CSV table of C-alpha atoms in Angstrom, one decimal:
chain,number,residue,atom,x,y,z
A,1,UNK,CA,23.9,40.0,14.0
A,2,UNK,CA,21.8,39.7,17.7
A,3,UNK,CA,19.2,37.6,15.6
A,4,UNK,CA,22.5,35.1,14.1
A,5,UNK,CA,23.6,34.8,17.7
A,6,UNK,CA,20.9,33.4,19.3
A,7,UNK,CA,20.3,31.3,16.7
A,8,UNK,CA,23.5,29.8,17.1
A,9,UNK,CA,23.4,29.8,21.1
A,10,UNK,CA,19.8,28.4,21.2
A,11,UNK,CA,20.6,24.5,22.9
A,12,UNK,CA,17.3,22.9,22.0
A,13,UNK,CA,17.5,23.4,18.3
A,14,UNK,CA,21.1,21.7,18.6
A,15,UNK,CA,19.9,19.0,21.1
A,16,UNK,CA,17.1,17.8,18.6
A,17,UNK,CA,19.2,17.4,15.9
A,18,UNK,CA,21.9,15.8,17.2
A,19,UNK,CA,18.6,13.4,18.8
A,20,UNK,CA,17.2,12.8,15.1
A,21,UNK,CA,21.2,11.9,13.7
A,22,UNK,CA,21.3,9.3,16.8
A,23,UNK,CA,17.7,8.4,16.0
A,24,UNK,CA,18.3,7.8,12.4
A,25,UNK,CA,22.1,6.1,13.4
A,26,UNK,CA,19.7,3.4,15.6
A,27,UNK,CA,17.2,2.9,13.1
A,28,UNK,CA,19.5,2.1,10.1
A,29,UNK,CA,21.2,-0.2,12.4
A,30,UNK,CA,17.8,-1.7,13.8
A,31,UNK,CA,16.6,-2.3,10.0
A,32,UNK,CA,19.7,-4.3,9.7
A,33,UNK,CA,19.2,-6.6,12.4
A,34,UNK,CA,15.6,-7.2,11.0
A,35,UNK,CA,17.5,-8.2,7.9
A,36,UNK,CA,18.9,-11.0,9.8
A,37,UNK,CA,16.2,-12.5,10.0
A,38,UNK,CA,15.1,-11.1,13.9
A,39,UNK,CA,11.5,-10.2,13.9
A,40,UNK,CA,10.2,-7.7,16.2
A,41,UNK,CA,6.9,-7.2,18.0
A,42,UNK,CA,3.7,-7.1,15.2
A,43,UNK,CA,1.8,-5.1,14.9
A,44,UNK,CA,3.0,-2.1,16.1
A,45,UNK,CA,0.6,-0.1,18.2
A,46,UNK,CA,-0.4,3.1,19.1
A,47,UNK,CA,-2.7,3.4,22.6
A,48,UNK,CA,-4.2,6.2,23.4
A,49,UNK,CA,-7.6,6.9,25.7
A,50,UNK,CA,-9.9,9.9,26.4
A,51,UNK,CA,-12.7,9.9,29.0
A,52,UNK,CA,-14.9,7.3,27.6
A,53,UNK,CA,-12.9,5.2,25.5
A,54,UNK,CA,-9.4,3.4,24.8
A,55,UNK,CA,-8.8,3.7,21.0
A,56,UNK,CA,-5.7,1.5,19.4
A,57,UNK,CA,-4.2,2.1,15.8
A,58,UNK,CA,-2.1,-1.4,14.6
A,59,UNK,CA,-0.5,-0.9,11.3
A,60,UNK,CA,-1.5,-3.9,9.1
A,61,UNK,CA,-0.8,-3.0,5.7
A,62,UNK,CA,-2.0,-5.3,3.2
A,63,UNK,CA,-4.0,-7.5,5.4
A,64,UNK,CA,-7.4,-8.1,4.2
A,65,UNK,CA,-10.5,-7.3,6.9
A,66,UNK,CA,-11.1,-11.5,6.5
A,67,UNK,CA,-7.8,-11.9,7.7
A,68,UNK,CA,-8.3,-10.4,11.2
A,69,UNK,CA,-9.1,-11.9,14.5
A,70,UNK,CA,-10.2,-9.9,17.3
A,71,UNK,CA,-10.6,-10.5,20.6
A,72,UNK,CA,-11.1,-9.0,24.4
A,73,UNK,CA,-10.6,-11.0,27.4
A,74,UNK,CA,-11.1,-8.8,30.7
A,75,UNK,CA,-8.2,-6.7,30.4
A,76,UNK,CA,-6.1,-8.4,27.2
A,77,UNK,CA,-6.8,-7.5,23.4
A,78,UNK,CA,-5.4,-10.3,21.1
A,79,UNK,CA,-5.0,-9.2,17.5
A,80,UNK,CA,-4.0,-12.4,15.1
A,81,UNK,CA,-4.2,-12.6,11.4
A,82,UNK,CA,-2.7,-13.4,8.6
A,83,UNK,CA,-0.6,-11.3,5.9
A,84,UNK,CA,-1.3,-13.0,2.7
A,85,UNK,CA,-1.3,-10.1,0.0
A,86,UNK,CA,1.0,-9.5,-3.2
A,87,UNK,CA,3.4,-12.0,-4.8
A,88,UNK,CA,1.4,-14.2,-6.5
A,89,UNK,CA,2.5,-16.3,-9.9
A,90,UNK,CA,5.3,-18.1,-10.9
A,91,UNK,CA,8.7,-17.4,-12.2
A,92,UNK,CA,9.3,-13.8,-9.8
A,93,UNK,CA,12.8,-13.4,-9.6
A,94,UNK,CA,13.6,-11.5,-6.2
A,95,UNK,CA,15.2,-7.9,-6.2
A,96,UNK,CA,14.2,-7.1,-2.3
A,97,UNK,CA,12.0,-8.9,0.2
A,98,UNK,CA,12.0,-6.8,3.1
A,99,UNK,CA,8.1,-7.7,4.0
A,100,UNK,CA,6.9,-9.8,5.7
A,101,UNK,CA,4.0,-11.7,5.5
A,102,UNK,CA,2.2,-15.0,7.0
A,103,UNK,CA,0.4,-15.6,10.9
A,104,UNK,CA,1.1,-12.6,13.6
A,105,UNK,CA,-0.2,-12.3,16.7
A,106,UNK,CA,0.1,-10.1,19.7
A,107,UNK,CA,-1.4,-9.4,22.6
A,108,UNK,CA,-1.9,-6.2,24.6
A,109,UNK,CA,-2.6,-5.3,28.3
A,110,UNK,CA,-5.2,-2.2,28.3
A,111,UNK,CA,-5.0,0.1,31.5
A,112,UNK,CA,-8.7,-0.8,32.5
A,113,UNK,CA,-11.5,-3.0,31.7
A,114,UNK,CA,-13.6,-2.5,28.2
A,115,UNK,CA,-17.0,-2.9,27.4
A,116,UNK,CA,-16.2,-6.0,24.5
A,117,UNK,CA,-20.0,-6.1,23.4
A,118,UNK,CA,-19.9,-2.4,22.3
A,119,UNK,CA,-16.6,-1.8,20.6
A,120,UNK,CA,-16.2,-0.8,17.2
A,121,UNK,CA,-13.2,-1.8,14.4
A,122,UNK,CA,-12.3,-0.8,11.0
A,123,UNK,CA,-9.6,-0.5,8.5
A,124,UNK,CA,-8.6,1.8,6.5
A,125,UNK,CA,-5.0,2.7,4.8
A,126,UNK,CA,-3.5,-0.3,6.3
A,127,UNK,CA,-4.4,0.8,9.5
A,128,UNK,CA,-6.4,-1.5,11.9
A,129,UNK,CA,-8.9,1.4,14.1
A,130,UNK,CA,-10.1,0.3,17.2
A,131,UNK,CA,-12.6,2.0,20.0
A,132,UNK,CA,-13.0,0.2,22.8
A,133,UNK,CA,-15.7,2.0,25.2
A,134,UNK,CA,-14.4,1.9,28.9
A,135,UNK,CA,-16.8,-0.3,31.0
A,136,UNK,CA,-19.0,1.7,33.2
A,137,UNK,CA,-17.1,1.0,36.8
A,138,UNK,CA,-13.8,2.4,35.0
A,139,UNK,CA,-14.8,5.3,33.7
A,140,UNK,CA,-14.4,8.4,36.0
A,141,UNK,CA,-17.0,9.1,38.4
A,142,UNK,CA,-18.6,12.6,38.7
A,143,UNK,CA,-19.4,13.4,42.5
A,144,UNK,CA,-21.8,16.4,42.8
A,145,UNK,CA,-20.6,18.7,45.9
A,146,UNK,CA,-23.6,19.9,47.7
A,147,UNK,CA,-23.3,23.4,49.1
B,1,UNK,CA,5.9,27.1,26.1
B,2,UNK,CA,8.7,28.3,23.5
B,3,UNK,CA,9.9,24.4,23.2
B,4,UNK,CA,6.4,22.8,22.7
B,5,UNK,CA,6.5,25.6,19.9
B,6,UNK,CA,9.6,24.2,17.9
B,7,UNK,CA,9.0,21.1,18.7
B,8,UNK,CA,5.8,21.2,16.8
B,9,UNK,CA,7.6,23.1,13.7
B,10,UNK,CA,9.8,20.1,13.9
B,11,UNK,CA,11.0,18.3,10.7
B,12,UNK,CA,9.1,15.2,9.7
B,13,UNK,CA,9.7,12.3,11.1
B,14,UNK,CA,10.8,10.3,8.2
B,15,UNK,CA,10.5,6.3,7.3
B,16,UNK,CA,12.1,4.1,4.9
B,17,UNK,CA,9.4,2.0,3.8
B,18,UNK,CA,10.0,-1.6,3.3
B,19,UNK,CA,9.7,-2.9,0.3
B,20,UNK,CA,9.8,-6.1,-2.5
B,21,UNK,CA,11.1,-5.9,-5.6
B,22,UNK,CA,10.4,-8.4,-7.9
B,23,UNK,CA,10.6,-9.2,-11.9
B,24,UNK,CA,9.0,-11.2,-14.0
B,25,UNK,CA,9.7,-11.7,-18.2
B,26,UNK,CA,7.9,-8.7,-18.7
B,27,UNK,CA,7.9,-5.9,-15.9
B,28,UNK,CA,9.5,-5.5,-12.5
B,29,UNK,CA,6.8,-4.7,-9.5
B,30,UNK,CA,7.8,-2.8,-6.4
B,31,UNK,CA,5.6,-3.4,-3.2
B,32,UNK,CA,6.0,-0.6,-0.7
B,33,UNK,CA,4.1,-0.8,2.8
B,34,UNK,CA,2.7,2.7,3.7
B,35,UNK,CA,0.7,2.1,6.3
B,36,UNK,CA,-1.8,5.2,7.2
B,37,UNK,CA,-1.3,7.2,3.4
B,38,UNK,CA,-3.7,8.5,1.6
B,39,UNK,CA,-4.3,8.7,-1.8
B,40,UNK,CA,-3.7,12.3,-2.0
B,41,UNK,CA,-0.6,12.7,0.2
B,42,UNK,CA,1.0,10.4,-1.8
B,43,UNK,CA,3.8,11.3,-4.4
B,44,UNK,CA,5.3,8.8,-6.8
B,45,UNK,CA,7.7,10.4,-9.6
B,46,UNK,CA,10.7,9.8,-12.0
B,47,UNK,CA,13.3,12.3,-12.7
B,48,UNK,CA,16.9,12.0,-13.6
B,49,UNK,CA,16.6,7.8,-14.0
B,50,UNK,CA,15.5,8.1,-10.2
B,51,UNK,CA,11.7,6.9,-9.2
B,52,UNK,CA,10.7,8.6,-5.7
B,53,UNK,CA,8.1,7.8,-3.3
B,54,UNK,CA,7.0,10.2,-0.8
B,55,UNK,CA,3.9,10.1,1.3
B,56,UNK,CA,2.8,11.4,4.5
B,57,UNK,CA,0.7,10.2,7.1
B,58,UNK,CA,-1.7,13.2,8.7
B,59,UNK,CA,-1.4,12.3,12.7
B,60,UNK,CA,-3.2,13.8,15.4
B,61,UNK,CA,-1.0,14.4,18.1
B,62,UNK,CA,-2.4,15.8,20.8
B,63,UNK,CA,-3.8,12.8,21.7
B,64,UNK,CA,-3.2,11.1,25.7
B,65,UNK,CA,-0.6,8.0,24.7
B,66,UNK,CA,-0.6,4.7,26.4
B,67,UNK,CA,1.7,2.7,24.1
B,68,UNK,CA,3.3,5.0,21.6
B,69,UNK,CA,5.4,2.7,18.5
B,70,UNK,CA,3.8,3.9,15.2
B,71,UNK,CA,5.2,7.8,14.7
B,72,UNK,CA,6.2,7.7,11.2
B,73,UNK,CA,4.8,11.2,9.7
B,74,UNK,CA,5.9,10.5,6.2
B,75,UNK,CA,7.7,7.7,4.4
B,76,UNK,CA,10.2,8.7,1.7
B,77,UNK,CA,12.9,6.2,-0.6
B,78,UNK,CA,14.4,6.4,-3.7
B,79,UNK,CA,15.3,4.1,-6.3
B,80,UNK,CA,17.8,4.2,-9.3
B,81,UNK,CA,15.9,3.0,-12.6
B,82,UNK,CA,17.6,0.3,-14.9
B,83,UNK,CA,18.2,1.4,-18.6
B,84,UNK,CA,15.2,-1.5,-19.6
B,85,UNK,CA,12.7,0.5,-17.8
B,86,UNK,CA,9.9,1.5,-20.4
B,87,UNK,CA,9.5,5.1,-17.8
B,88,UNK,CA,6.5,6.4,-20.5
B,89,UNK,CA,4.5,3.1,-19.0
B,90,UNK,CA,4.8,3.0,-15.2
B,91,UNK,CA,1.7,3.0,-13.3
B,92,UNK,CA,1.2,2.9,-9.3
B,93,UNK,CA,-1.7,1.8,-7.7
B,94,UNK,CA,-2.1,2.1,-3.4
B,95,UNK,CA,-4.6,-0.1,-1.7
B,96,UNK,CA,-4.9,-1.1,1.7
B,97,UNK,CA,-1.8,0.6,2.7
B,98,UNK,CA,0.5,-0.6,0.0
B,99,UNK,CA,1.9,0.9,-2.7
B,100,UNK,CA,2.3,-1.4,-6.2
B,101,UNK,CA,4.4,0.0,-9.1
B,102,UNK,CA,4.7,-1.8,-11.8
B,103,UNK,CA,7.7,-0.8,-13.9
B,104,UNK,CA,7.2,-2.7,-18.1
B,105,UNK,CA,10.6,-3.3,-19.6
B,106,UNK,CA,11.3,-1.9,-22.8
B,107,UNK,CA,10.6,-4.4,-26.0
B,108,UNK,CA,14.5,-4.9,-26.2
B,109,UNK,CA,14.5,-6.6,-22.9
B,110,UNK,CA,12.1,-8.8,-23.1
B,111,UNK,CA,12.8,-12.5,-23.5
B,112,UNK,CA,12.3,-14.0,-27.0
B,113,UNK,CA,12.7,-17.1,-28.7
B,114,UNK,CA,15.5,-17.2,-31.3
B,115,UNK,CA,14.3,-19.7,-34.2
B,116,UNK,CA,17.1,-21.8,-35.1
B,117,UNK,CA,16.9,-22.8,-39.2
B,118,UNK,CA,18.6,-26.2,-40.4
């Protein structure tokens, strides 16, 4: 009975679903103003960094390697490309077109300055993997403390 | 330190993919975008007139986030299958992050000249 109570007093639990309903409410209605035709920022992009290096994940299914432009200037990565993959031949009679395919570009501001001439991309799963070494003045300095 | 705890144990956080559906004489092809599934996390299965897709997407997250927009941990949708379906012949194939099922149509429903005699 103790063990039903708190599981029925215990706020978090409640708070997180009620967050994933509203969550789910937003995206539904998001996905429905895409429909219209409204295109949002592509690809989407994950940033994340440890000590030495900035890494960035941009989900580009069905883009082919060829199809990818990369490029660093100072502080800005530009990734442009083209989505050209799927619906070829003649005579397809359209069910659903929800993807979307032809030129994107974006461009991102990274927190500090990369090395451009060492950095390494691949793709894999529709996934665009980036590693973009820090240059040498923005990585963290160690200072010895003399005794 | 007890909320980091459920918030790990958390539900998936689930996608609708987007897709094209598309026929031609002779089969319909649906094109799914899952961007970051493999192979082997990938389900795709018919039961009850109803083809499934489920895959999920293995994320590190303890990871320092500058820009954080892709979170999708598995991508699930459902379709209802037409009567003129041949389900004994649908195949799936996923490459580069998108999912291609192509769905024949029975014999019955397939377009065919009718000769006309005079």
């Amino acid at each position: 009975m103790a063990q039903v109570r708190s599981e029925l007093r215990d706020p978090f639990r409640e708070f997180e679903e009620l967050r994933r309903e509203i969550d789910r409410l937003f995206d539904d209605l998001g996905r429905s103003f895409l429909e219209e035709g409204e295109v949002g920022l592509y690809p989407a992009l994950n940033i994340t960094e440890d000590r030495d290096c900035i890494y960035v994940e941009a989900e580009l299914p069905g883009v082919r390697p060829e199809d990818i432009d990369l490029s660093i200037n100072q502080n800005t990565l530009i990734i442009e490309g083209e989505r050209r993959d799927g619906v070829e031949g003649n005579e397809l009679r359209f069910f659903r077109k929800e993807i979307e395919r032809g030129r994107f570009s974006r461009a991102v501001s990274l927190p500090v300055e990369v090395d451009p001439e060492s950095a390494d991309a691949s793709l894999r799963d529709g996934i665009l993997y980036l590693k973009l070494p820090k240059s040498d003045k923005a990585k963290p300095k160690q200072i010895p403390v003399k005794s | 330190m007890k909320k980091v705890e459920r918030y790990k144990r958390r539900a998936y956080y689930t996608t609708k993919p987007r897709v094209d559906i598309f026929e031609d004489d002779t089969s319909i092809t649906i094109l799914a975008d899952l961007p970051g599934v493999k192979t082997e996390d990938l389900s795709v299965e018919v039961k009850d007139n109803i083809l499934s897709i489920d895959g999920k997407v293995n994320r590190n997250d303890t990871q320092n986030y500058i820009l954080r927009e892709i979170d999708t941990e598995r991508y699930r949708r459902e379709f209802v299958l037409t009567p003129i379906v041949d389900q004994t012949g649908i195949e799936a194939e996923l490459k580069n992050g998108v999912l291609r099922i192509t769905l024949p149509k029975i014999k019955e429903a397939t377009p065919h000249k009718i000769k006309i005699e005079g």
